[in-house]
């Protein structure tokens, strides 16, 4: 198993390199540059030339890419930001990623806590009111966009009822332990409530639908019939034999889902004014802030690769037929 | 299973740590308890203003700030040589007590105050660093902005200072920029040409005094609160990037004593960074911030008086306009351009679509600038309502129809236009409204709207971009750098020295002579007396928006805000927070 993981990690290096290369080329292929304009104004040619020189943008593409890779490999340096002129991409990511990851982890946990039982009971009580209710809620959760849900929750639970703060995140990057663990204060939880519910409902809906469909399929398998025919109770059959196997599709989406959600979700961060990574990801493209585009794509790619390795490991644990050695 | 999953999630977090060279945990400095004059410390809570900055300031470095958020903080923390009067926009003294101009109009000699210390925040309190602000600090700041290595976006405004352009383009040395600290209290600046608006440029953030020793010691990180030293009414005490920023009163600033009733009573300014206006408005309703913008969905309620005196619409120094690429055959005839401009119902656009009290525009230069002939009925009277002294829309449409027929497009027949704007909901709404207005006035006209992402859009408008890729009509806006017509009609549209996106040419077969006259007008205005300037700018605007009709001025911007009754404030574009006051008792009671 360990050699498998090491092999996979080594293999991911060329993949990551390719991702960086392609992103670099795509970003450069976009018309317009980072220093063409200020706000609504275009900048005089001489100014653009002076600024581009400072950031080596006057050099050939090959040289630019070479310099980027050199700094990245030797120093782990993701370069300066073009739109936040006194900051580096390393600073920006180390400040925003932990916040995004906190929202992401809490939302996935909430999604699992609500979604999995809903899906499982829906499947076990198929075509009863339990099933209809859980399906209805799942469809609702999937179809109400966060852009609608978030302001609604703010209006209801903050402005009208005053239960939770309307916006912002309960801790900032300076207060985190080891740079990423938040202190579990009441302030933290009260600020987390609305954004996590917003994001968690969609995730729980996904989980509910997947686990329901998968469990329905699993309980029709031969080995379940065998288990039942040898006299096992319903509970034992489901818990020991069906559930574990039926979770494979859920785990499959967990990898990409985590990568996407830990690196920031633009809408929720935007509406709640949370200083996470999602905002940078989106605005950097508009700003042609190449180092942020590359840096955030790289972080996303690393999460995706790791997520997929984690999924493969969990496959082996869940399905005894899968072995990597 | 849950346990294992959590441990795997923790693995992810460890990767986070490895990836992002983690920041060591630091204790956030607590809310500062400042006293107004350093003598009698007040035990109660400091007088606090809570605002929404809207976004993370991209840079608090005076040489690098380009956006209103950054500049609003820089304005409170660094003093200018001059300061603009919030009402008249005229330059008055700030760091410079007074100044004189040489007979040839080229050399400015500023006499500086000697009682302004550099301060910093230590343990939540503003302390003096032992250094005083000198003429050398201003000279250093100006040269630093011109220096190509600083890579300042706004350096071009200082090209008026002799030697700055050469230093910025690398053709000359920074040492040759014509700014000279004669002694600690005397600064000499020499210009390339005489220009009355230089006093206003001298108020801009890009030529503030800057602390050389601190900048050299900390490099890019010099603007962090633990490093920065400043000299303005407030000092930066905390900056949580992307989340919030705090400034506290600098008790060593002379103005608190000297300026009497002009200054306010605020001791702490807390600024959060919420981009979404609806969210900021929710914070306002929860009394968490003292002032906020108003989201579009609340505008009807606000206009109906729901928020009473809290709701204010104030003019803002920006103009929204459509321009013509005059070399495109469809719009090469000035009669077509004028007819299209006449057929825009600006008042209806403001009242029914924009809903923010925007003011119909008959000039490019916004009325808040010196030299603006805005509202003068000699210029494009058809753009103004009868109440404004213009012809009103009904008469304008009749003139437009006649002109269009004269130009060979009766009812718009045979005319097919592309109208381009960058992607944005509000630009799209305006474009659709104007498309409908044109189609109503000229039933046979064909107008196609194109939208492009901002970077792509600007690229397509570039001078070097192929003509066939350009639209006939484009959307842009302009906001002041300094409040003078030169920053508008000359810098943006002068055909030989400005950006000139309409591609006006003195060789134009129809309006070439007018373009030449326009060109001469705005150049002559740079060195003319104040009265002559007014006449020249009026002539230039008339030529540009009426006779040549190179653009369609649409509206002058406004800012819309709600402010809690316990705040006394100014509504100008620049904030002047040091002049605001908060009735802390009333604020506490409401919370």
Short mmCIF file of N, CA, C and O in Angstrom, two decimals, chain B residues 382-432:
data_model
loop_
_atom_site.label_atom_id
_atom_site.label_comp_id
_atom_site.label_asym_id
_atom_site.label_seq_id
_atom_site.Cartn_x
_atom_site.Cartn_y
_atom_site.Cartn_z
N UNK B 382 -29.77 69.52 -26.72
CA UNK B 382 -30.70 68.40 -26.88
C UNK B 382 -30.45 67.27 -25.90
O UNK B 382 -31.26 66.36 -25.76
N UNK B 383 -29.32 67.32 -25.20
CA UNK B 383 -29.03 66.26 -24.22
C UNK B 383 -29.68 66.58 -22.88
O UNK B 383 -29.72 65.74 -21.99
N UNK B 384 -30.17 67.81 -22.76
CA UNK B 384 -30.69 68.23 -21.45
C UNK B 384 -32.21 68.36 -21.48
O UNK B 384 -32.81 68.65 -22.52
N UNK B 385 -32.79 68.21 -20.30
CA UNK B 385 -34.23 68.37 -20.17
C UNK B 385 -34.56 69.86 -20.21
O UNK B 385 -33.67 70.70 -20.09
N UNK B 386 -35.84 70.15 -20.36
CA UNK B 386 -36.23 71.56 -20.35
C UNK B 386 -35.92 72.20 -19.00
O UNK B 386 -35.51 73.35 -18.92
N UNK B 387 -36.09 71.42 -17.94
CA UNK B 387 -35.79 71.93 -16.60
C UNK B 387 -34.31 72.28 -16.47
O UNK B 387 -33.95 73.21 -15.75
N UNK B 388 -33.45 71.57 -17.17
CA UNK B 388 -32.03 71.87 -17.13
C UNK B 388 -31.66 73.01 -18.07
O UNK B 388 -30.49 73.41 -18.13
N UNK B 389 -32.63 73.49 -18.83
CA UNK B 389 -32.34 74.56 -19.78
C UNK B 389 -32.10 74.05 -21.19
O UNK B 389 -31.66 74.81 -22.06
N UNK B 390 -32.39 72.79 -21.45
CA UNK B 390 -32.19 72.23 -22.78
C UNK B 390 -33.48 72.17 -23.58
O UNK B 390 -34.47 72.81 -23.22
N UNK B 391 -33.47 71.39 -24.65
CA UNK B 391 -34.65 71.34 -25.52
C UNK B 391 -35.67 70.31 -25.05
O UNK B 391 -36.83 70.36 -25.47
N UNK B 392 -35.25 69.36 -24.22
CA UNK B 392 -36.13 68.26 -23.85
C UNK B 392 -36.08 67.17 -24.89
O UNK B 392 -35.66 67.40 -26.05
N UNK B 393 -36.52 65.97 -24.50
CA UNK B 393 -36.32 64.81 -25.35
C UNK B 393 -37.19 64.84 -26.60
O UNK B 393 -36.72 64.49 -27.69
N UNK B 394 -38.46 65.28 -26.49
CA UNK B 394 -39.37 65.23 -27.63
C UNK B 394 -38.82 66.04 -28.80
O UNK B 394 -38.76 65.57 -29.94
N UNK B 395 -38.34 67.26 -28.50
CA UNK B 395 -37.77 68.11 -29.55
C UNK B 395 -36.49 67.49 -30.09
O UNK B 395 -36.22 67.55 -31.30
N UNK B 396 -35.69 66.88 -29.19
CA UNK B 396 -34.42 66.28 -29.61
C UNK B 396 -34.65 65.17 -30.62
O UNK B 396 -33.93 65.06 -31.62
N UNK B 397 -35.68 64.35 -30.38
CA UNK B 397 -35.94 63.24 -31.28
C UNK B 397 -36.33 63.75 -32.67
O UNK B 397 -35.88 63.20 -33.69
N UNK B 398 -37.11 64.84 -32.70
CA UNK B 398 -37.49 65.41 -34.00
C UNK B 398 -36.25 65.88 -34.77
O UNK B 398 -36.10 65.63 -35.96
N UNK B 399 -35.34 66.57 -34.06
CA UNK B 399 -34.10 67.01 -34.69
C UNK B 399 -33.30 65.81 -35.18
O UNK B 399 -32.73 65.82 -36.28
N UNK B 400 -33.29 64.78 -34.36
CA UNK B 400 -32.51 63.58 -34.70
C UNK B 400 -33.03 62.95 -35.99
O UNK B 400 -32.25 62.58 -36.87
N UNK B 401 -34.36 62.87 -36.10
CA UNK B 401 -34.96 62.25 -37.29
C UNK B 401 -34.58 63.04 -38.54
O UNK B 401 -34.22 62.47 -39.57
N UNK B 402 -34.67 64.37 -38.42
CA UNK B 402 -34.34 65.22 -39.56
C UNK B 402 -32.88 65.04 -39.98
O UNK B 402 -32.56 64.92 -41.16
N UNK B 403 -32.00 65.03 -38.97
CA UNK B 403 -30.57 64.87 -39.25
C UNK B 403 -30.26 63.53 -39.92
O UNK B 403 -29.47 63.45 -40.86
N UNK B 404 -30.91 62.50 -39.42
CA UNK B 404 -30.66 61.18 -39.94
C UNK B 404 -31.09 61.09 -41.41
O UNK B 404 -30.40 60.48 -42.23
N UNK B 405 -32.20 61.76 -41.71
CA UNK B 405 -32.68 61.76 -43.10
C UNK B 405 -31.71 62.54 -43.99
O UNK B 405 -31.36 62.10 -45.09
N UNK B 406 -31.24 63.67 -43.46
CA UNK B 406 -30.29 64.50 -44.18
C UNK B 406 -29.01 63.72 -44.51
O UNK B 406 -28.40 63.89 -45.56
N UNK B 407 -28.63 62.85 -43.57
CA UNK B 407 -27.41 62.07 -43.75
C UNK B 407 -27.61 60.89 -44.71
O UNK B 407 -26.68 60.16 -45.01
N UNK B 408 -28.85 60.70 -45.16
CA UNK B 408 -29.09 59.63 -46.13
C UNK B 408 -29.62 58.35 -45.53
O UNK B 408 -29.59 57.30 -46.17
N UNK B 409 -30.06 58.42 -44.27
CA UNK B 409 -30.63 57.22 -43.64
C UNK B 409 -32.03 57.54 -43.13
O UNK B 409 -32.24 57.60 -41.91
N UNK B 410 -33.00 57.78 -44.00
CA UNK B 410 -34.34 58.15 -43.49
C UNK B 410 -34.91 57.03 -42.62
O UNK B 410 -34.91 55.86 -43.03
N UNK B 411 -35.33 57.40 -41.41
CA UNK B 411 -35.86 56.39 -40.47
C UNK B 411 -34.83 55.36 -40.08
O UNK B 411 -35.16 54.29 -39.58
N UNK B 412 -33.55 55.67 -40.31
CA UNK B 412 -32.49 54.73 -39.95
C UNK B 412 -32.30 53.64 -41.00
O UNK B 412 -31.45 52.76 -40.81
N UNK B 413 -33.05 53.70 -42.11
CA UNK B 413 -32.97 52.65 -43.11
C UNK B 413 -31.56 52.59 -43.71
O UNK B 413 -31.01 53.63 -44.10
N UNK B 414 -31.00 51.42 -43.74
CA UNK B 414 -29.68 51.24 -44.33
C UNK B 414 -28.54 51.37 -43.34
O UNK B 414 -27.38 51.18 -43.68
N UNK B 415 -28.89 51.72 -42.10
CA UNK B 415 -27.84 51.89 -41.09
C UNK B 415 -27.81 50.67 -40.17
O UNK B 415 -28.81 50.30 -39.57
N UNK B 416 -26.65 50.04 -40.08
CA UNK B 416 -26.51 48.84 -39.25
C UNK B 416 -25.31 49.03 -38.33
O UNK B 416 -24.19 49.22 -38.79
N UNK B 417 -25.57 49.03 -37.02
CA UNK B 417 -24.53 49.39 -36.05
C UNK B 417 -24.23 48.24 -35.10
O UNK B 417 -25.12 47.47 -34.73
N UNK B 418 -22.97 48.15 -34.67
CA UNK B 418 -22.66 47.29 -33.53
C UNK B 418 -22.36 48.18 -32.34
O UNK B 418 -21.60 49.15 -32.44
N UNK B 419 -22.96 47.85 -31.23
CA UNK B 419 -22.77 48.58 -29.98
C UNK B 419 -22.12 47.60 -29.01
O UNK B 419 -22.67 46.54 -28.72
N UNK B 420 -20.92 47.93 -28.52
CA UNK B 420 -20.20 46.97 -27.68
C UNK B 420 -20.05 47.49 -26.25
O UNK B 420 -19.90 48.70 -26.03
N UNK B 421 -20.13 46.59 -25.30
CA UNK B 421 -19.82 46.95 -23.91
C UNK B 421 -19.18 45.75 -23.25
O UNK B 421 -19.30 44.62 -23.72
N UNK B 422 -18.49 46.00 -22.14
CA UNK B 422 -17.90 44.88 -21.41
C UNK B 422 -18.97 44.22 -20.55
O UNK B 422 -19.98 44.85 -20.21
N UNK B 423 -18.74 42.95 -20.21
CA UNK B 423 -19.75 42.17 -19.51
C UNK B 423 -20.10 42.78 -18.16
O UNK B 423 -19.21 43.02 -17.33
N UNK B 424 -21.35 43.09 -17.98
CA UNK B 424 -21.84 43.60 -16.70
C UNK B 424 -23.34 43.77 -16.85
O UNK B 424 -23.83 44.19 -17.90
N UNK B 425 -24.03 43.41 -15.77
CA UNK B 425 -25.49 43.45 -15.82
C UNK B 425 -25.98 44.87 -16.10
O UNK B 425 -26.87 45.08 -16.93
N UNK B 426 -25.38 45.85 -15.42
CA UNK B 426 -25.89 47.21 -15.57
C UNK B 426 -25.57 47.77 -16.96
O UNK B 426 -26.39 48.46 -17.55
N UNK B 427 -24.36 47.46 -17.48
CA UNK B 427 -24.05 47.93 -18.83
C UNK B 427 -25.04 47.33 -19.83
O UNK B 427 -25.44 47.99 -20.78
N UNK B 428 -25.38 46.06 -19.62
CA UNK B 428 -26.30 45.38 -20.54
C UNK B 428 -27.67 46.05 -20.51
O UNK B 428 -28.28 46.29 -21.56
N UNK B 429 -28.15 46.38 -19.32
CA UNK B 429 -29.46 47.01 -19.20
C UNK B 429 -29.48 48.35 -19.91
O UNK B 429 -30.43 48.69 -20.63
N UNK B 430 -28.41 49.13 -19.71
CA UNK B 430 -28.34 50.44 -20.34
C UNK B 430 -28.29 50.29 -21.86
O UNK B 430 -29.00 51.00 -22.59
N UNK B 431 -27.48 49.34 -22.33
CA UNK B 431 -27.34 49.14 -23.78
C UNK B 431 -28.69 48.76 -24.40
O UNK B 431 -29.06 49.25 -25.46
N UNK B 432 -29.42 47.88 -23.71
CA UNK B 432 -30.72 47.45 -24.25
C UNK B 432 -31.69 48.63 -24.29
O UNK B 432 -32.46 48.79 -25.25
#
